[in-house]
């Protein structure tokens, strides 16, 4: 298995799961990306390739001998992609089309692509959002994800390349960077635990579908094992929504600490409410999330507190 973006938040957990299931794993990521987890680097079935998605030589070498590719790479974020759509398209869409061309040459059997359940649909016309909902993204990030989905369908039609698209909601959990510029749960939780103010865009009523990282990995593994399905696109989330204010309420309950809330002007690209229907994944992939929101927050908080302790105290 080739995991593009295997050093990232989701990728690191996926690599561990694949190795634990007995698969050989090749991780591909950019040289300057700091690894989030080092434990699997000494595993005899693990390989690390460093390169760039837009380099045909790098991609060709990484694909050699692989049967399945997990595509978790994105060079942009939803909030920044509109600032430079040309870079977004060149680095993500064109990079992926070149990847697919080399995948055919290399004899790759299947691609599993992590798309965006939060951006490809745009402003919902009905909730929960199912996979047949109109796709009208309001940011370049969502348009690029959708374009890649369409090219996967084209290569399936032209060359028989198997593929699965997982439109993932908002995952959170261990290894997620709490100092990052995205991921409300991680950023909010980190700031509350550190006693720092939490900045909220708008009045806190924006609703999103949040779910725990272990459930994300189980969905990816289910897509990996699935074959012969007539459906290729699946929403992956919790199937329910929480407002930003509710997220902070749960964090306060779990940590026993009060959040210092600072409300800022709303952002134009934030749709008011986004909750995914996961019925198709439940029926076809036999997948459902197992960890409820509060339990996931509790596990994540314990991990953050553990990582903040001095190394010698972590096992006490």
PDB file of C-alpha atoms in Angstrom:
ATOM      1  CA  UNK A   1       0.000   0.000   0.000  1.00  0.00           C
ATOM      2  CA  UNK A   2       1.185   3.492  -0.837  1.00  0.00           C
ATOM      3  CA  UNK A   3       0.010   6.188   1.592  1.00  0.00           C
ATOM      4  CA  UNK A   4       0.380   9.690   0.164  1.00  0.00           C
ATOM      5  CA  UNK A   5       0.578  11.989   3.165  1.00  0.00           C
ATOM      6  CA  UNK A   6       1.513   9.197   5.548  1.00  0.00           C
ATOM      7  CA  UNK A   7       3.250  11.570   7.942  1.00  0.00           C
ATOM      8  CA  UNK A   8       0.112  13.615   8.529  1.00  0.00           C
ATOM      9  CA  UNK A   9      -2.612  13.377  11.154  1.00  0.00           C
ATOM     10  CA  UNK A  10      -4.839  10.837   9.423  1.00  0.00           C
ATOM     11  CA  UNK A  11      -1.975   9.241   7.497  1.00  0.00           C
ATOM     12  CA  UNK A  12       0.047   8.349  10.591  1.00  0.00           C
ATOM     13  CA  UNK A  13      -2.900   6.513  12.137  1.00  0.00           C
ATOM     14  CA  UNK A  14      -3.655   4.794   8.828  1.00  0.00           C
ATOM     15  CA  UNK A  15      -0.070   3.570   8.432  1.00  0.00           C
ATOM     16  CA  UNK A  16      -0.235   2.020  11.908  1.00  0.00           C
ATOM     17  CA  UNK A  17      -3.541   0.292  11.099  1.00  0.00           C
ATOM     18  CA  UNK A  18      -2.279  -1.101   7.802  1.00  0.00           C
ATOM     19  CA  UNK A  19       0.905  -2.439   9.399  1.00  0.00           C
ATOM     20  CA  UNK A  20      -1.100  -3.975  12.244  1.00  0.00           C
ATOM     21  CA  UNK A  21      -3.261  -5.740   9.643  1.00  0.00           C
ATOM     22  CA  UNK A  22      -0.197  -7.321   8.050  1.00  0.00           C
ATOM     23  CA  UNK A  23       0.199  -5.124   4.977  1.00  0.00           C
ATOM     24  CA  UNK A  24       3.413  -3.714   3.542  1.00  0.00           C
ATOM     25  CA  UNK A  25       3.256   0.078   3.621  1.00  0.00           C
ATOM     26  CA  UNK A  26       5.137   2.743   1.710  1.00  0.00           C
ATOM     27  CA  UNK A  27       4.720   6.250   3.117  1.00  0.00           C
ATOM     28  CA  UNK A  28       5.188   9.150   0.702  1.00  0.00           C
ATOM     29  CA  UNK A  29       5.499  12.717   1.939  1.00  0.00           C
ATOM     30  CA  UNK A  30       7.437  15.903   1.417  1.00  0.00           C
ATOM     31  CA  UNK A  31      10.941  16.019   2.938  1.00  0.00           C
ATOM     32  CA  UNK A  32      10.250  18.982   5.229  1.00  0.00           C
ATOM     33  CA  UNK A  33       7.115  17.462   6.789  1.00  0.00           C
ATOM     34  CA  UNK A  34       7.930  16.521  10.389  1.00  0.00           C
ATOM     35  CA  UNK A  35       6.735  12.992  11.237  1.00  0.00           C
ATOM     36  CA  UNK A  36       3.998  12.837  13.848  1.00  0.00           C
ATOM     37  CA  UNK A  37       4.814   9.289  14.858  1.00  0.00           C
ATOM     38  CA  UNK A  38       8.133   7.471  14.789  1.00  0.00           C
ATOM     39  CA  UNK A  39       7.177   4.028  16.116  1.00  0.00           C
ATOM     40  CA  UNK A  40       6.424   2.421  12.741  1.00  0.00           C
ATOM     41  CA  UNK A  41       9.685   3.585  11.131  1.00  0.00           C
ATOM     42  CA  UNK A  42      11.522   0.482  12.368  1.00  0.00           C
ATOM     43  CA  UNK A  43       8.782  -1.909  11.238  1.00  0.00           C
ATOM     44  CA  UNK A  44      10.171  -4.371   8.649  1.00  0.00           C
ATOM     45  CA  UNK A  45       7.137  -3.850   6.376  1.00  0.00           C
ATOM     46  CA  UNK A  46       7.433  -0.029   6.361  1.00  0.00           C
ATOM     47  CA  UNK A  47       9.177   2.115   3.734  1.00  0.00           C
ATOM     48  CA  UNK A  48       9.566   5.887   3.659  1.00  0.00           C
ATOM     49  CA  UNK A  49       9.761   7.772   0.371  1.00  0.00           C
ATOM     50  CA  UNK A  50      10.283  11.523   0.347  1.00  0.00           C
ATOM     51  CA  UNK A  51       9.285  13.602  -2.636  1.00  0.00           C
ATOM     52  CA  UNK A  52       6.716  15.921  -4.166  1.00  0.00           C
ATOM     53  CA  UNK A  53       3.297  15.077  -5.591  1.00  0.00           C
ATOM     54  CA  UNK A  54       3.938  17.321  -8.610  1.00  0.00           C
ATOM     55  CA  UNK A  55       7.216  15.549  -9.445  1.00  0.00           C
ATOM     56  CA  UNK A  56       6.555  12.837 -12.011  1.00  0.00           C
ATOM     57  CA  UNK A  57       9.840  11.098 -11.195  1.00  0.00           C
ATOM     58  CA  UNK A  58       9.048  10.996  -7.469  1.00  0.00           C
ATOM     59  CA  UNK A  59       5.520   9.693  -8.009  1.00  0.00           C
ATOM     60  CA  UNK A  60       6.603   7.091 -10.548  1.00  0.00           C
ATOM     61  CA  UNK A  61       9.198   5.735  -8.142  1.00  0.00           C
ATOM     62  CA  UNK A  62       6.786   5.713  -5.196  1.00  0.00           C
ATOM     63  CA  UNK A  63       4.118   3.790  -7.150  1.00  0.00           C
ATOM     64  CA  UNK A  64       6.439   1.025  -8.322  1.00  0.00           C
ATOM     65  CA  UNK A  65       5.317  -2.336  -6.959  1.00  0.00           C
ATOM     66  CA  UNK A  66       2.272  -0.956  -5.132  1.00  0.00           C
ATOM     67  CA  UNK A  67      -1.231  -2.406  -5.403  1.00  0.00           C
ATOM     68  CA  UNK A  68      -3.359   0.193  -3.578  1.00  0.00           C
ATOM     69  CA  UNK A  69      -2.836   3.930  -3.064  1.00  0.00           C
ATOM     70  CA  UNK A  70      -4.381   6.046  -0.320  1.00  0.00           C
ATOM     71  CA  UNK A  71      -4.407   9.690  -1.427  1.00  0.00           C
ATOM     72  CA  UNK A  72      -4.459  11.969   1.633  1.00  0.00           C
ATOM     73  CA  UNK A  73      -2.374  14.854   0.280  1.00  0.00           C
ATOM     74  CA  UNK A  74      -3.539  18.451  -0.109  1.00  0.00           C
ATOM     75  CA  UNK A  75      -1.317  21.494  -0.482  1.00  0.00           C
ATOM     76  CA  UNK A  76      -4.021  24.016   0.475  1.00  0.00           C
ATOM     77  CA  UNK A  77      -6.620  24.714   3.169  1.00  0.00           C
ATOM     78  CA  UNK A  78     -10.261  25.713   2.646  1.00  0.00           C
ATOM     79  CA  UNK A  79      -9.761  29.179   4.105  1.00  0.00           C
ATOM     80  CA  UNK A  80      -6.633  29.962   2.071  1.00  0.00           C
ATOM     81  CA  UNK A  81      -7.353  28.267  -1.263  1.00  0.00           C
ATOM     82  CA  UNK A  82      -9.311  31.193  -2.736  1.00  0.00           C
ATOM     83  CA  UNK A  83      -6.266  33.434  -2.344  1.00  0.00           C
ATOM     84  CA  UNK A  84      -4.401  31.451  -5.026  1.00  0.00           C
ATOM     85  CA  UNK A  85      -6.674  29.134  -7.043  1.00  0.00           C
ATOM     86  CA  UNK A  86      -3.979  28.665  -9.691  1.00  0.00           C
ATOM     87  CA  UNK A  87      -1.614  27.099  -7.150  1.00  0.00           C
ATOM     88  CA  UNK A  88      -4.473  25.004  -5.785  1.00  0.00           C
ATOM     89  CA  UNK A  89      -5.268  23.570  -9.218  1.00  0.00           C
ATOM     90  CA  UNK A  90      -1.661  23.111 -10.328  1.00  0.00           C
ATOM     91  CA  UNK A  91      -0.491  21.404  -7.158  1.00  0.00           C
ATOM     92  CA  UNK A  92      -3.563  19.319  -6.321  1.00  0.00           C
ATOM     93  CA  UNK A  93      -5.610  18.666  -9.462  1.00  0.00           C
ATOM     94  CA  UNK A  94      -2.804  18.467 -12.026  1.00  0.00           C
ATOM     95  CA  UNK A  95      -0.596  16.641  -9.555  1.00  0.00           C
ATOM     96  CA  UNK A  96      -3.279  14.004  -9.053  1.00  0.00           C
ATOM     97  CA  UNK A  97      -3.977  13.597 -12.783  1.00  0.00           C
ATOM     98  CA  UNK A  98      -0.265  12.903 -13.319  1.00  0.00           C
ATOM     99  CA  UNK A  99      -0.432  10.459 -10.407  1.00  0.00           C
ATOM    100  CA  UNK A 100      -3.309   8.602 -12.075  1.00  0.00           C
ATOM    101  CA  UNK A 101      -1.456   8.417 -15.393  1.00  0.00           C
ATOM    102  CA  UNK A 102       1.544   6.852 -13.667  1.00  0.00           C
ATOM    103  CA  UNK A 103      -0.743   4.586 -11.636  1.00  0.00           C
ATOM    104  CA  UNK A 104      -2.035   3.032 -14.864  1.00  0.00           C
ATOM    105  CA  UNK A 105       1.513   2.479 -16.107  1.00  0.00           C
ATOM    106  CA  UNK A 106       2.519   0.930 -12.765  1.00  0.00           C
ATOM    107  CA  UNK A 107      -0.454  -1.450 -12.737  1.00  0.00           C
ATOM    108  CA  UNK A 108      -1.987  -0.008  -9.593  1.00  0.00           C
ATOM    109  CA  UNK A 109      -5.282  -1.721  -8.754  1.00  0.00           C
ATOM    110  CA  UNK A 110      -7.100   0.830  -6.574  1.00  0.00           C
ATOM    111  CA  UNK A 111      -7.041   4.429  -5.313  1.00  0.00           C
ATOM    112  CA  UNK A 112      -8.762   5.527  -2.101  1.00  0.00           C
ATOM    113  CA  UNK A 113      -9.113   9.301  -2.066  1.00  0.00           C
ATOM    114  CA  UNK A 114      -9.835  11.430   0.988  1.00  0.00           C
ATOM    115  CA  UNK A 115     -12.158  14.166  -0.206  1.00  0.00           C
ATOM    116  CA  UNK A 116     -13.930  16.849   1.818  1.00  0.00           C
ATOM    117  CA  UNK A 117     -17.426  16.386   3.173  1.00  0.00           C
ATOM    118  CA  UNK A 118     -17.327  19.907   4.505  1.00  0.00           C
ATOM    119  CA  UNK A 119     -16.567  21.799   1.273  1.00  0.00           C
ATOM    120  CA  UNK A 120     -17.626  19.877  -1.852  1.00  0.00           C
ATOM    121  CA  UNK A 121     -21.337  20.444  -1.221  1.00  0.00           C
ATOM    122  CA  UNK A 122     -21.255  24.168  -0.502  1.00  0.00           C
ATOM    123  CA  UNK A 123     -24.259  25.644   1.297  1.00  0.00           C
ATOM    124  CA  UNK A 124     -26.673  22.779   2.088  1.00  0.00           C
ATOM    125  CA  UNK A 125     -30.157  22.817   0.618  1.00  0.00           C
ATOM    126  CA  UNK A 126     -31.187  19.980   2.924  1.00  0.00           C
ATOM    127  CA  UNK A 127     -29.841  18.221   6.004  1.00  0.00           C
ATOM    128  CA  UNK A 128     -28.360  15.768   6.581  1.00  0.00           C
ATOM    129  CA  UNK A 129     -26.402  15.935   3.321  1.00  0.00           C
ATOM    130  CA  UNK A 130     -26.358  12.739   1.280  1.00  0.00           C
ATOM    131  CA  UNK A 131     -24.043  11.879  -1.589  1.00  0.00           C
ATOM    132  CA  UNK A 132     -26.545  12.963  -4.260  1.00  0.00           C
ATOM    133  CA  UNK A 133     -26.809  16.478  -2.806  1.00  0.00           C
ATOM    134  CA  UNK A 134     -25.830  19.270  -5.263  1.00  0.00           C
ATOM    135  CA  UNK A 135     -22.126  20.074  -5.269  1.00  0.00           C
ATOM    136  CA  UNK A 136     -21.585  23.840  -5.315  1.00  0.00           C
ATOM    137  CA  UNK A 137     -18.328  24.547  -3.425  1.00  0.00           C
ATOM    138  CA  UNK A 138     -17.704  28.099  -2.250  1.00  0.00           C
ATOM    139  CA  UNK A 139     -13.910  27.692  -2.081  1.00  0.00           C
ATOM    140  CA  UNK A 140     -11.241  26.524  -4.503  1.00  0.00           C
ATOM    141  CA  UNK A 141     -10.276  23.730  -2.093  1.00  0.00           C
ATOM    142  CA  UNK A 142     -13.712  22.126  -2.517  1.00  0.00           C
ATOM    143  CA  UNK A 143     -13.679  22.586  -6.297  1.00  0.00           C
ATOM    144  CA  UNK A 144     -10.283  20.875  -6.526  1.00  0.00           C
ATOM    145  CA  UNK A 145     -11.444  17.964  -4.387  1.00  0.00           C
ATOM    146  CA  UNK A 146     -14.503  17.560  -6.583  1.00  0.00           C
ATOM    147  CA  UNK A 147     -12.425  17.731  -9.771  1.00  0.00           C
ATOM    148  CA  UNK A 148     -10.159  14.970  -8.471  1.00  0.00           C
ATOM    149  CA  UNK A 149     -13.219  12.833  -7.735  1.00  0.00           C
ATOM    150  CA  UNK A 150     -14.354  13.296 -11.341  1.00  0.00           C
ATOM    151  CA  UNK A 151     -10.940  12.352 -12.736  1.00  0.00           C
ATOM    152  CA  UNK A 152     -10.967   9.196 -10.630  1.00  0.00           C
ATOM    153  CA  UNK A 153     -14.300   8.333 -12.238  1.00  0.00           C
ATOM    154  CA  UNK A 154     -12.854   9.039 -15.690  1.00  0.00           C
ATOM    155  CA  UNK A 155      -9.817   6.789 -15.128  1.00  0.00           C
ATOM    156  CA  UNK A 156     -12.113   4.076 -13.834  1.00  0.00           C
ATOM    157  CA  UNK A 157     -14.177   4.306 -17.022  1.00  0.00           C
ATOM    158  CA  UNK A 158     -11.189   4.504 -19.379  1.00  0.00           C
ATOM    159  CA  UNK A 159      -8.745   2.133 -17.690  1.00  0.00           C
ATOM    160  CA  UNK A 160     -10.683   0.097 -15.137  1.00  0.00           C
ATOM    161  CA  UNK A 161      -8.863   1.659 -12.184  1.00  0.00           C
ATOM    162  CA  UNK A 162     -10.799   0.867  -9.003  1.00  0.00           C
ATOM    163  CA  UNK A 163     -11.443   3.779  -6.696  1.00  0.00           C
ATOM    164  CA  UNK A 164     -13.241   4.878  -3.553  1.00  0.00           C
ATOM    165  CA  UNK A 165     -13.892   8.470  -2.498  1.00  0.00           C
ATOM    166  CA  UNK A 166     -14.434   9.198   1.186  1.00  0.00           C
ATOM    167  CA  UNK A 167     -15.949  12.627   1.773  1.00  0.00           C
ATOM    168  CA  UNK A 168     -14.749  13.024   5.320  1.00  0.00           C
ATOM    169  CA  UNK A 169     -16.312  15.457   7.781  1.00  0.00           C
ATOM    170  CA  UNK A 170     -14.189  16.957  10.609  1.00  0.00           C
ATOM    171  CA  UNK A 171     -11.938  14.414  12.301  1.00  0.00           C
ATOM    172  CA  UNK A 172     -10.181  15.032  15.602  1.00  0.00           C
ATOM    173  CA  UNK A 173      -7.961  13.109  18.005  1.00  0.00           C
ATOM    174  CA  UNK A 174      -4.465  12.089  18.968  1.00  0.00           C
ATOM    175  CA  UNK A 175      -1.562  13.407  16.871  1.00  0.00           C
ATOM    176  CA  UNK A 176      -3.621  16.363  15.630  1.00  0.00           C
ATOM    177  CA  UNK A 177      -1.664  19.587  16.047  1.00  0.00           C
ATOM    178  CA  UNK A 178      -3.306  21.877  18.593  1.00  0.00           C
ATOM    179  CA  UNK A 179      -1.335  24.869  17.306  1.00  0.00           C
ATOM    180  CA  UNK A 180      -2.573  24.469  13.726  1.00  0.00           C
ATOM    181  CA  UNK A 181      -4.748  26.892  11.777  1.00  0.00           C
ATOM    182  CA  UNK A 182      -7.562  24.389  11.223  1.00  0.00           C
ATOM    183  CA  UNK A 183      -9.387  21.775  13.255  1.00  0.00           C
ATOM    184  CA  UNK A 184     -11.734  23.503  15.698  1.00  0.00           C
ATOM    185  CA  UNK A 185     -11.774  20.688  18.257  1.00  0.00           C
ATOM    186  CA  UNK A 186      -7.976  20.440  18.457  1.00  0.00           C
ATOM    187  CA  UNK A 187      -7.410  24.204  18.558  1.00  0.00           C
ATOM    188  CA  UNK A 188     -10.192  24.829  21.084  1.00  0.00           C
ATOM    189  CA  UNK A 189      -9.145  21.954  23.337  1.00  0.00           C
ATOM    190  CA  UNK A 190      -5.496  22.977  23.280  1.00  0.00           C
ATOM    191  CA  UNK A 191      -6.311  26.575  24.172  1.00  0.00           C
ATOM    192  CA  UNK A 192      -8.652  25.619  27.005  1.00  0.00           C
ATOM    193  CA  UNK A 193      -6.085  23.255  28.507  1.00  0.00           C
ATOM    194  CA  UNK A 194      -3.455  26.007  28.274  1.00  0.00           C
ATOM    195  CA  UNK A 195      -5.775  28.665  29.701  1.00  0.00           C
ATOM    196  CA  UNK A 196      -5.597  30.702  26.491  1.00  0.00           C
ATOM    197  CA  UNK A 197      -8.476  32.601  24.834  1.00  0.00           C
ATOM    198  CA  UNK A 198     -10.487  30.742  22.186  1.00  0.00           C
ATOM    199  CA  UNK A 199     -11.249  32.769  19.057  1.00  0.00           C
ATOM    200  CA  UNK A 200     -14.584  31.978  17.415  1.00  0.00           C
ATOM    201  CA  UNK A 201     -15.514  33.232  13.962  1.00  0.00           C
ATOM    202  CA  UNK A 202     -19.092  34.478  14.184  1.00  0.00           C
ATOM    203  CA  UNK A 203     -21.480  33.936  17.088  1.00  0.00           C
ATOM    204  CA  UNK A 204     -20.575  30.271  17.622  1.00  0.00           C
ATOM    205  CA  UNK A 205     -23.712  28.923  15.952  1.00  0.00           C
ATOM    206  CA  UNK A 206     -21.867  27.376  12.973  1.00  0.00           C
ATOM    207  CA  UNK A 207     -22.556  23.623  13.044  1.00  0.00           C
ATOM    208  CA  UNK A 208     -20.182  20.938  11.818  1.00  0.00           C
ATOM    209  CA  UNK A 209     -19.978  17.158  11.862  1.00  0.00           C
ATOM    210  CA  UNK A 210     -17.082  16.112  14.138  1.00  0.00           C
ATOM    211  CA  UNK A 211     -15.873  12.561  14.682  1.00  0.00           C
ATOM    212  CA  UNK A 212     -12.981  10.683  16.258  1.00  0.00           C
ATOM    213  CA  UNK A 213      -9.817   9.620  14.408  1.00  0.00           C
ATOM    214  CA  UNK A 214     -10.178   5.900  15.170  1.00  0.00           C
ATOM    215  CA  UNK A 215     -13.486   5.910  13.303  1.00  0.00           C
ATOM    216  CA  UNK A 216     -11.837   7.672  10.337  1.00  0.00           C
ATOM    217  CA  UNK A 217      -9.228   4.913  10.093  1.00  0.00           C
ATOM    218  CA  UNK A 218     -11.869   2.191  10.314  1.00  0.00           C
ATOM    219  CA  UNK A 219     -13.689   3.820   7.396  1.00  0.00           C
ATOM    220  CA  UNK A 220     -10.494   3.893   5.331  1.00  0.00           C
ATOM    221  CA  UNK A 221      -9.847   0.235   6.116  1.00  0.00           C
ATOM    222  CA  UNK A 222     -13.433  -0.628   5.172  1.00  0.00           C
ATOM    223  CA  UNK A 223     -12.967   1.127   1.819  1.00  0.00           C
ATOM    224  CA  UNK A 224      -9.685  -0.725   1.364  1.00  0.00           C
ATOM    225  CA  UNK A 225     -11.382  -4.086   1.853  1.00  0.00           C
ATOM    226  CA  UNK A 226     -14.480  -3.283  -0.220  1.00  0.00           C
ATOM    227  CA  UNK A 227     -14.531  -4.419  -3.845  1.00  0.00           C
ATOM    228  CA  UNK A 228     -17.135  -4.670  -6.547  1.00  0.00           C
ATOM    229  CA  UNK A 229     -19.424  -1.929  -5.222  1.00  0.00           C
ATOM    230  CA  UNK A 230     -21.366   0.096  -7.778  1.00  0.00           C
ATOM    231  CA  UNK A 231     -21.075   3.085  -5.450  1.00  0.00           C
ATOM    232  CA  UNK A 232     -17.762   4.892  -5.279  1.00  0.00           C
ATOM    233  CA  UNK A 233     -18.481   7.989  -3.179  1.00  0.00           C
ATOM    234  CA  UNK A 234     -19.190   7.825   0.551  1.00  0.00           C
ATOM    235  CA  UNK A 235     -19.842  10.405   3.241  1.00  0.00           C
ATOM    236  CA  UNK A 236     -17.871   9.649   6.391  1.00  0.00           C
ATOM    237  CA  UNK A 237     -18.770  11.458   9.615  1.00  0.00           C
ATOM    238  CA  UNK A 238     -20.769  11.112  12.807  1.00  0.00           C
ATOM    239  CA  UNK A 239     -24.147  11.760  11.200  1.00  0.00           C
ATOM    240  CA  UNK A 240     -24.884  14.540  13.683  1.00  0.00           C
ATOM    241  CA  UNK A 241     -23.713  18.093  14.216  1.00  0.00           C
ATOM    242  CA  UNK A 242     -22.345  20.278  17.011  1.00  0.00           C
ATOM    243  CA  UNK A 243     -22.147  24.057  17.018  1.00  0.00           C
ATOM    244  CA  UNK A 244     -18.875  25.726  17.968  1.00  0.00           C
ATOM    245  CA  UNK A 245     -20.503  26.818  21.225  1.00  0.00           C
ATOM    246  CA  UNK A 246     -21.528  23.203  21.919  1.00  0.00           C
ATOM    247  CA  UNK A 247     -17.976  22.025  21.203  1.00  0.00           C
ATOM    248  CA  UNK A 248     -16.697  24.421  23.862  1.00  0.00           C
ATOM    249  CA  UNK A 249     -19.432  23.348  26.271  1.00  0.00           C
ATOM    250  CA  UNK A 250     -18.334  19.706  25.992  1.00  0.00           C
ATOM    251  CA  UNK A 251     -14.662  20.653  26.338  1.00  0.00           C
ATOM    252  CA  UNK A 252     -15.504  22.554  29.522  1.00  0.00           C
ATOM    253  CA  UNK A 253     -17.392  19.545  30.902  1.00  0.00           C
ATOM    254  CA  UNK A 254     -14.603  17.090  30.079  1.00  0.00           C
ATOM    255  CA  UNK A 255     -11.687  19.220  31.294  1.00  0.00           C
ATOM    256  CA  UNK A 256     -13.402  20.997  34.172  1.00  0.00           C
ATOM    257  CA  UNK A 257     -11.964  24.277  32.893  1.00  0.00           C
ATOM    258  CA  UNK A 258     -13.758  27.384  31.689  1.00  0.00           C
ATOM    259  CA  UNK A 259     -13.186  28.537  28.113  1.00  0.00           C
ATOM    260  CA  UNK A 260     -12.230  32.164  27.551  1.00  0.00           C
ATOM    261  CA  UNK A 261     -14.411  32.907  24.529  1.00  0.00           C
ATOM    262  CA  UNK A 262     -13.635  35.700  22.073  1.00  0.00           C
ATOM    263  CA  UNK A 263     -16.085  36.178  19.210  1.00  0.00           C
ATOM    264  CA  UNK A 264     -14.813  37.604  15.915  1.00  0.00           C
ATOM    265  CA  UNK A 265     -16.612  38.640  12.703  1.00  0.00           C
ATOM    266  CA  UNK A 266     -17.997  35.710  10.702  1.00  0.00           C
ATOM    267  CA  UNK A 267     -16.081  34.470   7.637  1.00  0.00           C
ATOM    268  CA  UNK A 268     -17.845  34.505   4.242  1.00  0.00           C
ATOM    269  CA  UNK A 269     -16.827  30.965   3.273  1.00  0.00           C
ATOM    270  CA  UNK A 270     -18.207  29.297   6.422  1.00  0.00           C
ATOM    271  CA  UNK A 271     -21.571  27.687   5.605  1.00  0.00           C
ATOM    272  CA  UNK A 272     -23.950  27.918   8.590  1.00  0.00           C
ATOM    273  CA  UNK A 273     -24.542  24.195   9.023  1.00  0.00           C
ATOM    274  CA  UNK A 274     -23.032  21.043   7.563  1.00  0.00           C
ATOM    275  CA  UNK A 275     -23.981  17.552   8.729  1.00  0.00           C
ATOM    276  CA  UNK A 276     -23.429  14.447   6.605  1.00  0.00           C
ATOM    277  CA  UNK A 277     -25.739  11.511   6.066  1.00  0.00           C
ATOM    278  CA  UNK A 278     -23.676   8.331   6.527  1.00  0.00           C
ATOM    279  CA  UNK A 279     -26.412   5.871   5.548  1.00  0.00           C
ATOM    280  CA  UNK A 280     -24.633   4.727   2.365  1.00  0.00           C
ATOM    281  CA  UNK A 281     -21.412   3.913   4.250  1.00  0.00           C
ATOM    282  CA  UNK A 282     -23.394   2.049   6.898  1.00  0.00           C
ATOM    283  CA  UNK A 283     -25.196  -0.065   4.318  1.00  0.00           C
ATOM    284  CA  UNK A 284     -22.419  -0.747   1.792  1.00  0.00           C
ATOM    285  CA  UNK A 285     -19.169  -0.481   3.746  1.00  0.00           C
ATOM    286  CA  UNK A 286     -20.722  -1.882   6.925  1.00  0.00           C
ATOM    287  CA  UNK A 287     -19.156   1.053   8.754  1.00  0.00           C
ATOM    288  CA  UNK A 288     -20.520   3.209  11.549  1.00  0.00           C
ATOM    289  CA  UNK A 289     -18.705   5.469  14.018  1.00  0.00           C
ATOM    290  CA  UNK A 290     -18.190   3.813  17.398  1.00  0.00           C
ATOM    291  CA  UNK A 291     -16.799   6.628  19.559  1.00  0.00           C
ATOM    292  CA  UNK A 292     -19.261   9.304  20.650  1.00  0.00           C
ATOM    293  CA  UNK A 293     -18.225  12.949  20.655  1.00  0.00           C
ATOM    294  CA  UNK A 294     -17.710  13.359  24.401  1.00  0.00           C
ATOM    295  CA  UNK A 295     -15.691  10.115  24.691  1.00  0.00           C
ATOM    296  CA  UNK A 296     -13.492  11.220  21.797  1.00  0.00           C
ATOM    297  CA  UNK A 297     -12.875  14.598  23.434  1.00  0.00           C
ATOM    298  CA  UNK A 298     -11.965  12.850  26.686  1.00  0.00           C
ATOM    299  CA  UNK A 299      -9.455  10.563  24.962  1.00  0.00           C
ATOM    300  CA  UNK A 300      -7.946  13.463  23.048  1.00  0.00           C
ATOM    301  CA  UNK A 301      -7.635  15.576  26.210  1.00  0.00           C
ATOM    302  CA  UNK A 302      -5.861  12.742  28.035  1.00  0.00           C
ATOM    303  CA  UNK A 303      -3.398  12.393  25.160  1.00  0.00           C
ATOM    304  CA  UNK A 304      -2.650  16.142  25.122  1.00  0.00           C
ATOM    305  CA  UNK A 305      -2.069  16.182  28.876  1.00  0.00           C
ATOM    306  CA  UNK A 306       0.170  13.115  28.550  1.00  0.00           C
ATOM    307  CA  UNK A 307       2.250  14.735  25.797  1.00  0.00           C
ATOM    308  CA  UNK A 308       2.667  17.919  27.829  1.00  0.00           C
ATOM    309  CA  UNK A 309       4.205  16.078  30.765  1.00  0.00           C
ATOM    310  CA  UNK A 310       8.001  15.715  30.957  1.00  0.00           C
ATOM    311  CA  UNK A 311       9.109  12.581  29.128  1.00  0.00           C
ATOM    312  CA  UNK A 312      10.203  10.814  32.297  1.00  0.00           C
ATOM    313  CA  UNK A 313       6.789  11.339  33.904  1.00  0.00           C
ATOM    314  CA  UNK A 314       4.637  10.060  31.042  1.00  0.00           C
ATOM    315  CA  UNK A 315       4.393   6.458  32.289  1.00  0.00           C
ATOM    316  CA  UNK A 316       3.566   7.373  35.869  1.00  0.00           C
TER     317      UNK A 316
END
